Each structure stands twice: as C-alpha cells, then as structure tokens.
Short mmCIF file of C-alpha atoms and ligand atoms in Angstrom, two decimals:
data_model
loop_
_atom_site.label_atom_id
_atom_site.label_comp_id
_atom_site.label_asym_id
_atom_site.label_seq_id
_atom_site.Cartn_x
_atom_site.Cartn_y
_atom_site.Cartn_z
CA UNK U 130 8.77 -39.46 -11.33
CA UNK U 131 5.28 -38.48 -10.26
CA UNK U 132 4.85 -34.94 -8.97
CA UNK U 133 3.21 -34.72 -5.57
CA UNK U 134 -0.38 -33.50 -5.60
CA UNK U 135 0.13 -29.97 -4.27
CA UNK U 136 -2.67 -27.47 -3.99
CA UNK U 137 -1.18 -24.03 -3.77
CA UNK U 138 -4.43 -22.12 -3.43
CA UNK U 139 -7.95 -22.63 -2.13
CA UNK U 140 -11.20 -20.69 -2.10
CA UNK U 141 -13.08 -19.26 0.87
CA UNK U 142 -16.25 -17.17 1.20
CA UNK U 143 -16.12 -13.64 2.52
CA UNK U 144 -18.55 -10.73 2.73
CA UNK U 145 -17.61 -8.72 -0.37
CA UNK U 146 -17.73 -5.28 1.29
CA UNK U 147 -19.77 -5.33 4.49
CA UNK U 148 -23.24 -6.44 5.63
CA UNK U 149 -24.79 -3.11 4.54
CA UNK U 150 -23.95 -3.79 0.89
CA UNK U 151 -26.77 -5.92 -0.52
CA UNK U 152 -27.52 -7.53 -3.85
CA UNK U 153 -31.10 -8.68 -4.50
CA UNK U 154 -31.78 -8.06 -0.82
CA UNK U 155 -29.01 -10.34 0.39
CA UNK U 156 -25.54 -9.62 1.72
CA UNK U 157 -23.16 -9.44 -1.24
CA UNK U 158 -20.56 -12.19 -0.90
CA UNK U 159 -17.46 -13.19 -2.79
CA UNK U 160 -15.41 -16.33 -3.08
CA UNK U 161 -11.72 -15.42 -2.96
CA UNK U 162 -8.62 -17.38 -3.79
CA UNK U 163 -5.99 -17.48 -1.06
CA UNK U 164 -2.87 -19.58 -0.34
CA UNK U 165 -3.80 -23.14 0.76
CA UNK U 166 -2.54 -24.40 4.11
CA UNK U 167 -3.47 -26.90 6.82
CA UNK U 168 -4.93 -24.68 9.50
CA UNK U 169 -5.21 -25.19 13.22
CA UNK U 170 -8.52 -24.15 14.82
CA UNK U 171 -8.75 -20.36 15.14
CA UNK U 172 -8.05 -20.34 12.23
CA UNK U 173 -4.38 -20.34 13.00
CA UNK U 174 -2.12 -20.37 9.94
CA UNK U 175 1.48 -19.75 8.99
CA UNK U 176 1.10 -15.97 8.74
CA UNK U 177 -2.27 -15.11 10.30
CA UNK U 178 -3.47 -16.30 13.69
CA UNK U 179 -7.03 -15.45 14.68
CA UNK U 180 -7.36 -15.28 18.42
CA UNK U 181 -10.71 -16.77 19.39
CA UNK U 182 -10.38 -15.30 22.92
CA UNK U 183 -12.88 -17.45 24.73
CA UNK U 184 -15.18 -17.86 21.72
CA UNK U 185 -15.51 -21.06 19.75
CA UNK U 186 -12.53 -21.30 17.38
CA UNK U 187 -13.25 -21.58 13.67
CA UNK U 188 -12.22 -24.86 12.03
CA UNK U 189 -11.58 -24.63 8.29
CA UNK U 190 -10.83 -27.95 6.57
CA UNK U 191 -8.43 -27.75 3.61
CA UNK U 192 -10.96 -29.07 1.08
CA UNK U 193 -14.13 -27.35 2.22
CA UNK U 194 -15.49 -23.86 2.77
CA UNK U 195 -17.56 -24.18 5.96
CA UNK U 196 -19.67 -21.09 5.20
CA UNK U 197 -20.24 -21.60 1.46
CA UNK U 198 -24.01 -21.98 1.86
CA UNK U 199 -24.60 -20.36 5.26
CA UNK U 200 -27.55 -17.97 5.64
CA UNK U 201 -27.06 -14.22 6.05
CA UNK U 202 -28.24 -14.50 9.67
CA UNK U 203 -25.53 -17.03 10.37
CA UNK U 204 -22.78 -14.91 8.80
CA UNK U 205 -23.79 -12.02 11.03
CA UNK U 206 -24.18 -14.00 14.23
CA UNK U 207 -21.53 -16.71 14.08
CA UNK U 208 -18.21 -15.54 15.53
CA UNK U 209 -16.51 -18.38 13.63
CA UNK U 210 -17.46 -16.72 10.36
CA UNK U 211 -16.08 -13.39 11.64
CA UNK U 212 -12.81 -15.28 12.16
CA UNK U 213 -12.88 -16.84 8.67
CA UNK U 214 -13.72 -13.50 7.04
CA UNK U 215 -10.82 -11.70 8.75
CA UNK U 216 -8.37 -14.52 8.06
CA UNK U 217 -9.30 -14.86 4.36
CA UNK U 218 -9.16 -11.11 3.61
CA UNK U 219 -5.79 -10.73 5.34
CA UNK U 220 -4.35 -13.75 3.52
CA UNK U 221 -5.55 -12.40 0.18
CA UNK U 222 -3.97 -9.01 0.90
CA UNK U 223 -0.68 -10.64 1.93
CA UNK U 224 -0.70 -12.92 -1.15
CA UNK U 225 -1.35 -9.96 -3.46
CA UNK U 226 1.69 -8.13 -2.02
CA UNK U 227 3.86 -11.23 -2.40
CA UNK U 228 2.68 -11.77 -5.97
CA UNK U 229 3.37 -8.18 -6.97
CA UNK U 230 6.80 -8.08 -5.33
CA UNK U 231 7.88 -11.59 -6.36
CA UNK U 232 9.00 -12.61 -2.88
CA UNK U 233 7.81 -13.34 0.64
CA UNK U 234 6.92 -10.21 2.60
CA UNK U 235 7.71 -9.98 6.32
CA UNK U 236 5.75 -8.12 8.97
CA UNK U 237 7.33 -5.08 10.58
CA UNK U 238 7.91 -6.88 13.92
CA UNK U 239 10.12 -9.84 14.79
CA UNK U 240 8.00 -12.94 14.14
CA UNK U 241 6.11 -14.55 11.28
CA UNK U 242 2.55 -14.57 12.54
CA UNK U 243 0.25 -11.60 12.82
CA UNK U 244 -2.46 -12.05 15.45
CA UNK U 245 -5.99 -10.85 14.85
CA UNK U 246 -8.51 -10.19 17.60
CA UNK U 247 -11.89 -10.17 15.84
CA UNK U 248 -13.83 -8.74 18.78
CA UNK U 249 -11.09 -6.77 20.49
CA UNK U 250 -13.08 -3.94 22.06
CA UNK U 251 -16.49 -2.29 21.96
CA UNK U 252 -15.70 0.79 19.89
CA UNK U 253 -16.20 1.95 16.30
CA UNK U 254 -12.51 1.51 15.62
CA UNK U 255 -9.82 -0.91 14.47
CA UNK U 256 -6.05 -0.67 14.39
CA UNK U 257 -2.75 -2.38 13.75
CA UNK U 258 -0.39 -2.54 16.71
CA UNK U 259 3.25 -3.42 15.99
CA UNK U 260 3.93 -3.62 19.73
CA UNK U 261 1.44 -6.42 20.26
CA UNK U 262 2.03 -7.85 16.74
CA UNK U 263 -1.68 -7.74 16.09
CA UNK U 264 -4.68 -6.25 14.37
CA UNK U 265 -7.45 -5.31 16.77
CA UNK U 266 -10.97 -5.15 15.33
CA UNK U 267 -13.71 -3.41 17.28
CA UNK U 268 -17.52 -3.71 17.31
CA UNK U 269 -20.28 -1.36 18.35
CA UNK U 270 -24.08 -1.19 18.60
CA UNK U 271 -25.62 0.09 15.36
CA UNK U 272 -29.14 0.98 14.30
CA UNK U 273 -29.94 -2.63 13.34
CA UNK U 274 -27.88 -4.62 15.80
CA UNK U 275 -24.18 -4.97 16.46
CA UNK U 276 -21.75 -3.70 13.80
CA UNK U 277 -18.56 -5.76 13.52
CA UNK U 278 -15.47 -4.36 11.81
CA UNK U 279 -14.47 -8.05 11.43
CA UNK U 280 -17.18 -8.17 8.75
CA UNK U 281 -15.88 -5.11 6.87
CA UNK U 282 -13.62 -5.96 3.96
CA UNK U 283 -12.32 -2.43 3.74
CA UNK U 284 -11.44 -2.11 7.42
CA UNK U 285 -9.61 -5.47 7.47
CA UNK U 286 -7.72 -4.86 4.20
CA UNK U 287 -6.83 -1.33 5.40
CA UNK U 288 -5.35 -2.56 8.70
CA UNK U 289 -3.57 -5.45 6.97
CA UNK U 290 -1.97 -2.98 4.58
CA UNK U 291 -0.63 -0.93 7.52
CA UNK U 292 1.05 -4.12 8.78
CA UNK U 293 2.53 -4.90 5.35
CA UNK U 294 3.81 -1.38 4.67
CA UNK U 295 5.36 -1.42 8.13
CA UNK U 296 7.26 -4.57 7.10
CA UNK U 297 8.48 -2.99 3.87
CA UNK U 298 9.21 0.56 5.01
CA UNK U 299 9.85 0.53 8.75
CA UNK U 300 10.42 4.27 9.10
CA UNK U 301 7.14 5.37 7.53
CA UNK U 302 5.48 5.30 10.96
CA UNK U 303 7.94 7.94 12.21
CA UNK U 304 6.68 11.51 12.56
CA UNK U 305 8.15 13.27 9.52
CA UNK U 306 5.72 15.33 7.44
CA UNK U 307 1.97 15.58 6.85
CA UNK U 308 2.52 13.50 3.67
CA UNK U 309 4.21 10.59 5.42
CA UNK U 310 1.43 9.97 7.96
CA UNK U 311 -1.16 10.50 5.23
CA UNK U 312 0.66 8.11 2.90
CA UNK U 313 0.06 5.22 5.30
CA UNK U 314 -3.66 6.02 5.48
CA UNK U 315 -4.18 6.77 1.79
CA UNK U 316 -2.22 3.74 0.64
CA UNK U 317 -4.20 1.47 3.00
CA UNK U 318 -7.52 2.81 1.62
CA UNK U 319 -6.24 2.42 -1.91
CA UNK U 320 -5.34 -1.25 -1.45
CA UNK U 321 -8.74 -1.91 0.16
CA UNK U 322 -10.65 -0.25 -2.69
CA UNK U 323 -8.59 -1.79 -5.50
CA UNK U 324 -8.90 -5.24 -3.89
CA UNK U 325 -12.70 -5.07 -4.20
CA UNK U 326 -12.42 -3.62 -7.71
CA UNK U 327 -10.31 -6.56 -8.82
CA UNK U 328 -13.16 -9.04 -8.15
CA UNK U 329 -15.21 -9.09 -11.39
CA UNK U 330 -18.28 -10.77 -9.82
CA UNK U 331 -18.45 -8.07 -7.14
CA UNK U 332 -18.02 -5.23 -9.65
CA UNK U 333 -20.78 -6.74 -11.82
CA UNK U 334 -23.12 -6.90 -8.81
CA UNK U 335 -22.28 -3.36 -7.70
CA UNK U 336 -23.03 -2.03 -11.18
CA UNK U 337 -26.56 -3.06 -10.30
CA UNK U 338 -27.87 -4.52 -13.55
CA UNK U 339 -26.85 -7.16 -16.10
CA UNK U 340 -27.70 -4.89 -19.04
CA UNK U 341 -26.41 -1.40 -18.58
CA UNK U 342 -27.55 1.82 -20.20
CA UNK U 343 -24.97 4.39 -21.33
CA UNK U 344 -25.88 6.71 -18.43
CA UNK U 345 -24.89 3.95 -15.96
CA UNK U 346 -21.35 4.35 -17.22
CA UNK U 347 -21.07 8.12 -16.93
CA UNK U 348 -18.21 9.26 -14.67
CA UNK U 349 -20.72 11.08 -12.40
CA UNK U 350 -22.87 7.98 -11.95
CA UNK U 351 -19.89 5.72 -11.27
CA UNK U 352 -18.35 8.13 -8.75
CA UNK U 353 -21.60 7.77 -6.78
CA UNK U 354 -21.50 3.97 -6.92
CA UNK U 355 -20.47 1.68 -4.08
CA UNK U 356 -17.32 0.79 -6.03
CA UNK U 357 -15.67 3.97 -4.83
CA UNK U 358 -17.08 3.86 -1.30
CA UNK U 359 -14.83 2.96 1.60
CA UNK U 360 -16.46 1.13 4.56
CA UNK U 361 -20.15 1.67 3.82
CA UNK U 362 -21.67 0.24 7.01
CA UNK U 363 -19.24 1.89 9.41
CA UNK U 364 -19.71 5.24 7.62
CA UNK U 365 -23.50 5.24 7.76
CA UNK U 366 -23.56 4.18 11.40
CA UNK U 367 -21.07 6.83 12.50
CA UNK U 368 -22.66 9.62 10.44
CA UNK U 369 -26.25 8.44 10.96
CA UNK U 370 -26.82 9.04 7.25
CA UNK U 371 -28.06 6.07 5.27
CA UNK U 372 -25.74 5.20 2.36
CA UNK U 373 -22.92 7.43 3.61
CA UNK U 374 -19.59 5.57 3.48
CA UNK U 375 -16.68 6.32 5.80
CA UNK U 376 -14.83 7.93 2.88
CA UNK U 377 -15.59 8.53 -0.79
CA UNK U 378 -12.37 10.18 -1.80
CA UNK U 379 -13.08 10.22 -5.53
CA UNK U 380 -15.57 13.03 -4.97
CA UNK U 381 -12.91 15.52 -3.87
CA UNK U 382 -12.84 18.07 -6.69
CA UNK U 383 -9.46 17.97 -8.41
CA UNK U 384 -7.52 21.16 -7.64
CA UNK U 385 -4.48 22.23 -5.64
CA UNK U 386 -6.70 24.05 -3.08
CA UNK U 387 -6.31 21.30 -0.47
CA UNK U 388 -2.69 22.31 0.07
CA UNK U 389 -3.88 25.52 1.73
CA UNK U 390 -6.76 23.94 3.64
CA UNK U 391 -5.81 23.10 7.27
CA UNK U 392 -8.36 20.22 7.26
CA UNK U 393 -5.94 18.34 5.01
CA UNK U 394 -3.26 18.28 7.70
CA UNK U 395 -5.15 15.38 9.32
CA UNK U 396 -3.65 12.11 7.97
CA UNK U 397 -6.90 10.34 6.90
CA UNK U 398 -8.20 13.45 5.16
CA UNK U 399 -4.90 14.13 3.47
CA UNK U 400 -4.65 10.44 2.55
CA UNK U 401 -7.82 10.91 0.52
CA UNK U 402 -5.93 13.08 -1.98
CA UNK U 403 -3.70 10.14 -2.84
CA UNK U 404 -6.76 7.88 -3.18
CA UNK U 405 -8.63 10.44 -5.29
CA UNK U 406 -5.68 10.90 -7.67
CA UNK U 407 -5.26 7.14 -8.25
CA UNK U 408 -8.98 6.29 -8.39
CA UNK U 409 -9.66 9.08 -10.90
CA UNK U 410 -6.93 7.59 -13.09
CA UNK U 411 -8.55 4.16 -12.71
CA UNK U 412 -11.93 5.55 -13.75
CA UNK U 413 -10.44 7.29 -16.77
CA UNK U 414 -8.54 4.23 -18.03
CA UNK U 415 -11.53 1.96 -17.42
CA UNK U 416 -13.90 4.23 -19.36
CA UNK U 417 -11.37 4.55 -22.17
CA UNK U 418 -11.22 0.75 -22.44
CA UNK U 419 -15.02 0.55 -22.51
CA UNK U 420 -15.21 3.13 -25.30
CA UNK U 421 -12.78 1.04 -27.32
CA UNK U 422 -14.86 -2.09 -26.69
CA UNK U 423 -18.24 -0.45 -27.14
CA UNK U 424 -19.97 -2.88 -24.76
CA UNK U 425 -22.79 -2.47 -22.26
CA UNK U 426 -22.69 -6.03 -20.98
CA UNK U 427 -22.21 -5.81 -17.20
CA UNK U 428 -19.89 -8.82 -17.02
CA UNK U 429 -17.65 -7.47 -19.78
CA UNK U 430 -17.67 -4.03 -18.17
CA UNK U 431 -16.79 -5.62 -14.81
CA UNK U 432 -13.99 -7.70 -16.32
CA UNK U 433 -12.41 -4.53 -17.76
CA UNK U 434 -12.69 -2.82 -14.37
CA UNK U 435 -11.13 -5.78 -12.58
CA UNK U 436 -8.29 -5.96 -15.07
CA UNK U 437 -7.56 -2.23 -14.77
CA UNK U 438 -7.71 -2.37 -10.96
CA UNK U 439 -5.43 -5.38 -10.89
CA UNK U 440 -2.78 -3.58 -12.92
CA UNK U 441 -3.04 -0.55 -10.64
CA UNK U 442 -2.72 -2.82 -7.60
CA UNK U 443 0.53 -4.24 -8.98
CA UNK U 444 1.73 -0.75 -9.84
CA UNK U 445 0.96 0.62 -6.35
CA UNK U 446 2.44 -2.34 -4.44
CA UNK U 447 5.55 -2.63 -6.63
CA UNK U 448 6.04 1.10 -6.21
CA UNK U 449 6.96 0.48 -2.55
CA UNK U 450 10.23 -1.05 -3.80
CA UNK U 451 10.95 2.23 -5.58
CA UNK U 452 10.18 4.48 -2.62
CA UNK U 453 12.86 6.10 -0.43
CA UNK U 454 13.39 4.32 2.93
CA UNK U 455 12.62 7.41 5.03
CA UNK U 456 10.42 10.52 4.84
CA UNK U 457 8.20 9.82 1.84
CA UNK U 458 6.22 12.59 0.16
CA UNK U 459 3.44 12.12 -2.41
CA UNK U 460 5.66 13.20 -5.29
CA UNK U 461 8.10 10.37 -4.47
CA UNK U 462 5.28 7.85 -4.57
CA UNK U 463 4.16 9.14 -7.95
CA UNK U 464 7.69 8.72 -9.36
CA UNK U 465 7.85 5.26 -7.77
CA UNK U 466 4.54 4.17 -9.35
CA UNK U 467 5.60 5.43 -12.77
CA UNK U 468 8.90 3.54 -12.45
CA UNK U 469 7.25 0.32 -11.25
CA UNK U 470 4.85 0.40 -14.18
CA UNK U 471 7.58 1.26 -16.71
CA UNK U 472 9.52 -1.79 -15.52
CA UNK U 473 6.48 -4.06 -15.89
CA UNK U 474 5.12 -2.69 -19.15
CA UNK U 475 7.61 -0.54 -21.08
CA UNK U 476 5.04 0.06 -23.82
CA UNK U 477 2.25 2.25 -22.46
CA UNK U 478 0.73 3.38 -25.75
CA UNK U 479 -2.53 1.40 -25.66
CA UNK U 480 -4.27 2.56 -22.48
CA UNK U 481 -1.73 5.19 -21.37
CA UNK U 482 -1.79 4.27 -17.69
CA UNK U 483 1.24 6.39 -16.86
CA UNK U 484 0.14 9.45 -18.84
CA UNK U 485 -3.27 9.24 -17.19
CA UNK U 486 -1.74 8.86 -13.72
CA UNK U 487 0.53 11.86 -14.26
CA UNK U 488 -2.41 13.99 -15.44
CA UNK U 489 -4.60 12.88 -12.55
CA UNK U 490 -1.96 13.78 -9.93
CA UNK U 491 -1.21 17.10 -11.62
CA UNK U 492 -4.89 18.07 -11.32
CA UNK U 493 -4.30 17.93 -7.54
CA UNK U 494 -1.17 20.05 -7.88
CA UNK U 495 1.14 17.04 -7.47
CA UNK U 496 4.14 16.51 -9.74
CA UNK U 497 6.64 13.64 -9.69
CA UNK U 498 9.90 14.13 -7.80
CA UNK U 499 11.92 12.82 -10.76
CA UNK U 500 12.32 15.41 -13.48
CA UNK U 501 13.34 12.88 -16.16
CA UNK U 502 11.78 9.99 -18.10
CA UNK U 503 8.18 11.20 -17.82
CA UNK U 504 8.41 11.33 -14.04
CA UNK U 505 9.96 7.86 -13.50
CA UNK U 506 13.29 7.51 -11.68
CA UNK U 507 16.35 7.67 -13.91
CA UNK U 508 19.52 5.52 -13.88
CA UNK U 509 22.23 6.69 -11.45
CA UNK U 510 24.67 9.28 -12.71
CA UNK U 511 28.44 8.91 -12.57
CA UNK U 512 30.80 6.01 -13.10
CA UNK U 513 30.26 3.26 -10.57
CA UNK U 514 32.86 0.71 -9.48
CA UNK U 515 31.85 -2.92 -9.50
CA UNK U 516 35.27 -4.55 -9.69
CA UNK U 517 35.41 -5.42 -6.00
CA UNK U 518 31.76 -6.50 -5.61
CA UNK U 519 30.53 -10.06 -5.89
CA UNK U 520 27.30 -10.41 -7.83
CA UNK U 521 25.95 -13.33 -5.84
CA UNK U 522 26.54 -11.66 -2.46
CA UNK U 523 25.27 -8.32 -3.71
CA UNK U 524 21.86 -9.93 -4.16
CA UNK U 525 21.50 -11.09 -0.55
CA UNK U 526 24.26 -9.84 1.73
CA UNK U 527 23.92 -6.54 3.60
CA UNK U 528 27.67 -6.27 4.18
CA UNK U 529 28.36 -6.70 0.47
CA UNK U 530 25.84 -3.96 -0.36
CA UNK U 531 27.46 -1.73 2.25
CA UNK U 532 30.85 -2.34 0.67
CA UNK U 533 29.44 -1.37 -2.75
CA UNK U 534 27.94 1.76 -1.20
CA UNK U 535 31.19 2.67 0.53
CA UNK U 536 33.27 2.22 -2.62
CA UNK U 537 30.81 4.33 -4.58
CA UNK U 538 29.98 6.94 -1.95
CA UNK U 539 31.34 9.75 -4.15
CA UNK U 540 29.40 9.10 -7.39
CA UNK U 541 26.28 8.09 -5.39
CA UNK U 542 26.64 11.21 -3.20
CA UNK U 543 26.23 9.29 0.04
CA UNK U 544 27.08 11.61 2.94
CA UNK U 545 30.34 10.74 4.65
CA UNK U 546 30.44 10.99 8.43
CA UNK U 547 26.81 9.94 8.92
CA UNK U 548 25.97 6.68 10.64
CA UNK U 549 25.11 4.49 7.63
CA UNK U 550 23.65 1.01 7.63
CA UNK U 551 22.05 -1.28 5.09
CA UNK U 552 18.67 -2.22 6.49
CA UNK U 553 17.62 -4.89 4.00
CA UNK U 554 18.55 -6.71 0.81
CA UNK U 555 15.67 -8.50 -0.84
CA UNK U 556 15.21 -10.39 -4.09
CA UNK U 557 12.53 -9.15 -6.49
CA UNK U 558 11.49 -11.62 -9.15
CA UNK U 559 9.45 -10.30 -12.04
CA UNK U 560 8.54 -11.27 -15.56
CA UNK U 561 10.31 -9.03 -18.06
CA UNK U 562 8.66 -7.59 -21.18
CA UNK U 563 10.03 -10.52 -23.21
CA UNK U 564 8.32 -13.04 -20.90
CA UNK U 565 11.55 -14.17 -19.19
CA UNK U 566 11.91 -14.20 -15.43
CA UNK U 567 14.26 -11.52 -14.09
CA UNK U 568 15.94 -11.81 -10.72
CA UNK U 569 16.62 -8.33 -9.41
CA UNK U 570 17.38 -7.17 -5.90
CA UNK U 571 16.31 -4.24 -3.77
CA UNK U 572 18.44 -2.85 -0.94
CA UNK U 573 17.62 -0.07 1.49
CA UNK U 574 20.21 1.94 3.36
CA UNK U 575 19.58 4.43 6.13
CA UNK U 576 21.70 7.35 7.29
CA UNK U 577 21.39 8.97 10.68
CA UNK U 578 23.10 11.97 12.31
CA UNK U 579 22.63 13.41 15.76
CA UNK U 580 23.80 16.95 16.31
CA UNK U 581 22.85 20.09 18.26
CA UNK U 582 20.70 22.65 16.43
CA UNK U 583 23.76 24.91 16.25
CA UNK U 584 25.48 22.34 14.00
CA UNK U 585 22.76 22.41 11.32
CA UNK U 586 24.05 25.54 9.65
CA UNK U 587 27.29 23.98 8.42
CA UNK U 588 25.14 21.43 6.56
CA UNK U 589 23.16 24.25 4.97
CA UNK U 590 20.09 23.37 7.07
CA UNK U 591 18.02 25.96 8.94
CA UNK U 592 17.12 25.41 12.58
CA UNK U 593 13.41 26.17 13.13
CA UNK U 594 12.62 29.52 14.73
CA UNK U 595 12.78 29.34 18.52
CA UNK U 596 14.78 26.11 18.68
CA UNK U 597 17.56 26.51 21.31
CA UNK U 598 21.12 26.14 19.96
CA UNK U 599 21.82 23.11 22.15
CA UNK U 600 18.57 21.32 21.24
CA UNK U 601 19.47 17.79 20.03
CA UNK U 602 18.35 17.08 16.47
CA UNK U 603 18.30 13.73 14.67
CA UNK U 604 18.48 13.80 10.89
CA UNK U 605 17.44 10.81 8.80
CA UNK U 606 18.10 10.03 5.18
CA UNK U 607 19.01 7.16 2.93
CA UNK U 608 18.25 5.49 -0.32
CA UNK U 609 16.90 2.48 -2.13
CA UNK U 610 19.17 0.64 -4.55
CA UNK U 611 17.69 -1.54 -7.30
CA UNK U 612 20.20 -3.91 -8.88
CA UNK U 613 19.44 -5.69 -12.15
CA UNK U 614 20.01 -9.41 -12.73
CA UNK U 615 23.68 -8.73 -13.53
CA UNK U 616 24.24 -6.86 -10.26
CA UNK U 617 24.36 -3.43 -11.97
CA UNK U 618 22.66 -0.56 -10.24
CA UNK U 619 19.61 0.49 -12.32
CA UNK U 620 17.94 2.93 -9.97
CA UNK U 621 19.05 4.85 -6.89
CA UNK U 622 16.07 6.41 -5.11
CA UNK U 623 17.53 8.94 -2.75
CA UNK U 624 16.42 10.98 0.15
CA UNK U 625 19.74 12.62 0.94
CA UNK U 626 20.40 13.35 4.59
CA UNK U 627 21.90 16.70 3.52
CA UNK U 628 19.00 17.68 1.27
CA UNK U 629 18.48 21.09 2.89
CA UNK U 630 15.07 21.79 1.36
CA UNK U 631 13.58 18.55 2.70
CA UNK U 632 15.28 18.75 6.08
CA UNK U 633 14.14 22.36 6.55
CA UNK U 634 10.58 21.32 5.87
CA UNK U 635 10.79 18.27 8.11
CA UNK U 636 12.36 20.09 11.07
CA UNK U 637 9.92 22.99 10.81
CA UNK U 638 6.99 20.54 10.80
CA UNK U 639 8.28 18.49 13.75
CA UNK U 640 9.12 21.59 15.75
CA UNK U 641 5.65 23.06 15.17
CA UNK U 642 4.12 19.74 16.21
CA UNK U 643 6.13 19.84 19.43
CA UNK U 644 5.00 23.38 20.20
CA UNK U 645 1.37 22.30 19.75
CA UNK U 646 1.71 19.29 22.05
CA UNK U 647 4.17 20.18 24.78
ZN1 LIG L 867 -5.32 3.50 9.11
#
C-alpha cells in the first residue's frame, strides 16, 4: 500500500533577532522549520491565529515562503510579514516544547488557538493575556522609524513561553515568592536566547567572521556578543544607548550578593539570575567542546554552539515535567533540570553538562533542593501499593491516579484532610538510553486548605507578624508523580502543604506584599 505524501514540516523566513541586528549591512534573517499546515489567511492555523485587525491578512501557501526574497524595506513595512514572523516564531517555540516533552502541549486557557495581535497598542511593551487568550505585541516610534515588537524574535518567543508554561504549570502565575514570579520571566528569556543559539547559521553570522582568531572565542569576548543579548532593538531604543540590549544577563558577576540586593526582588531582574546561571554553563560546555575539537572554523564553532544550546533547551523544557505543581523556587528547577538530563543521557562523562550546571548555579549561591544523586530527584521512599491500580488507566485517568495517591498517602506523605485533586495526567514519550521509545506518564496533584491564621500553629506554621487571628489563609501544596512504562512511580516531586519552612516563607512574603499595597 502506498503511503500518503505527508509533509510534516515546512520552512518559513523570520528576522533572526530583530531589525537592529545586521549582517553585512542587511537585516540578519533565518529560515526556520515549523509544523506544516494548510493555513487560512491571517495566518490562522490550528494553534496560532494572527489577528489582522483591519490590516491586510497574510496568506502563506503550504509550498511557498512568500517573503523568502523580500527586501529589508518590505520586511519592515509590510504588516503581512509582521504576521508571518510572529506566527512562525510562536509555532517553532510550541513545536520545540512538544518535541522535548514527547506530547502535545495545551495552552493555559480553555481552547486550542492562541490569538496574536501584531500591532496591539502603541507602547514599548508586549504581554500574554490568559483572559483574552492572546499575545499582544506593541509598537512605538524609535530613532529610525517605528519599532515593532512583532519583529523581535526574543519578545515573541518570550511571550509564547509564558503561554506555554501557563499551560504546563497553571499555578506559577499565582503570587507565591520572589522566585516564582522571577521563574516565569527568567525561563521565558532563557527559551528565547537558547532558541536563537540553536540556529547554526545565525550563530555563525553573529560570530562575525568565517575565520576566527583565538581571541574571538575568549569568554569575555563572547559574553559581549549579540548571542547573549536579549531584545537588542527594544533595549537600545528604551535606553537611548546604541548596542544596549534589553537584558544581557550573562554579565551579572557570579556571587550570592544578589540575594541581599533589593533590586533583585523585581521579577525580571531576579529572572536574570536564572538566565545567567544557565547561560554561563552553556558557555563553559561550548568552550570545552571547542578545546577538544581545536577548530577556529566559524561554521564548526557555530554547530557546536547550536548542539549545546539544543541539549540545554531539551533539558530546560523537560525539567518542567519534574517541577512541583505549585510554588516553585530556583533550587527546585535546578533539581528538575538535573533529573531531566539524567533521564535523557545517564552518562554525563564527556561534556559534564550536569556537573557544569551545578557549579554554575552554586556560584550564584544556588543549590539543588534534592540532597541525593548529585542534585537530581531520587526515587520515592517507602513501600508503595500497586495491587489495586490498573496500569493502563494510571497512564491517562485522573481518578485512577487519585486512587493510587489515596492508597499510598502514608508512604508518600500526602496530607490527609486537605482538599486534594489530580489536576492532570499526561503521557511523556522519550527515547531511552538504549534507543528504545519509553512511554512514561506525568501526573500533577494539588492540595489546598483554607483556615484562619489561628489554625496555622497546629500545623507547625507561623502566622506572619501582625496578621489577625481570624484572617483567612489559603495554603497550597502538591506534587508531581512520574510513572515509568510499567506504571511504577519513579519520582515524586513534592511541595508538601505542611512543609513549615516553605509555608512560613510564603506567608511572610505575601503578607508583606499586602502591607505594601493595601
Ligand atoms: Zn515576561
């Protein structure tokens, strides 16, 4: 029987970073591979719908890239290209998440299609709104004409990542701790930066020369390069300083000082610590690979960078499956990344990704939450009962997972008496170290308790100073369960609702926030 001629992917042109980033005097472009689909004008696709809002909608045929040979002037001026650019970057980001996680990824709102308004408002800003199920991209007058965030790779990938993380970890938008708000921002920057880094042709162009000299590959020189710059055009327009990106987190000097600096309470600023820790690790592994190769050929150097960035992208995205469902802190994310990478590549001896990551975080005073297995999460303790669980249902049925949880509440130390519900059960397909496909599943459960402040003490939790005894308090907690292909629990990532240390910190933070903003 003949197989139908199916094209799963297609290529489309985008602006590699933004119009301010030039190569040989022209805007640096990239051709990216994204899922193929028959689009309606807009473009309007199965997951991304660009809202033309009175402008001419962009028509993208399935076999042709309408802007493959367009002039720079046209890319800047044609609103249809702004639509294509936003659509293609968001589709690539979505596809990268789905590839890393081995499943479809939903948005954080009911519905399948995320709307994008490419010229939403005249302001140097852009944001994701779950309420309107959309990404709103602004524009503003710059020194050399209008600046469109719809032409900024980093801004679009950043906002798209907010939407994806919202789909995977609903409660991370809740006020919880300085780390949780910062995690959203830092993670979104990280995905944007690594996505550019994983395009070898763009890295080669940004290195600036086909034949490199050793000093081009010094850590100091590379830290200054556009590879580590987030949103170049927007940064230089806002700051009025030529060449100043919005953020260049890698230049934060590694130390634990930031923990005492009030400036790092602001989510974007604090998010930079996460970016700096990961990007320093990337730089270190990349340079180590180049030393082993002994090459100065820009394309070879770029291929090594892209390969390293791609592995870090997988590690960072897969880590979301190993993160607690509520109240994340940086140390949890570090343990989650180390676990995700251990699962993908048990042997880490060649380039020592995990060792390097651990060292890089520790230079910022950050240690993994897990005390065992070099910072990765360990298997659950205690004897678990599986005799009344059905493997098949355990991989897709929330009630079956709840039953497993209920039967094992003692060994898993799940708090009794709290409102407990299983929020999701999702398959996670990955290729094991032996090359075989493994079908695992990931379930999240949430626990919630409402009580007056006076009731905290019997849980060992301190009410913040000044909180009235009858003040209503809501506590959140929960865990992530990873089942292997045989339905056995491999990892239980917990954020216990009765973890006094964490709840004390969270309540103190939220109470202080409330006092600041009555
Ligand atoms: Zn953001």
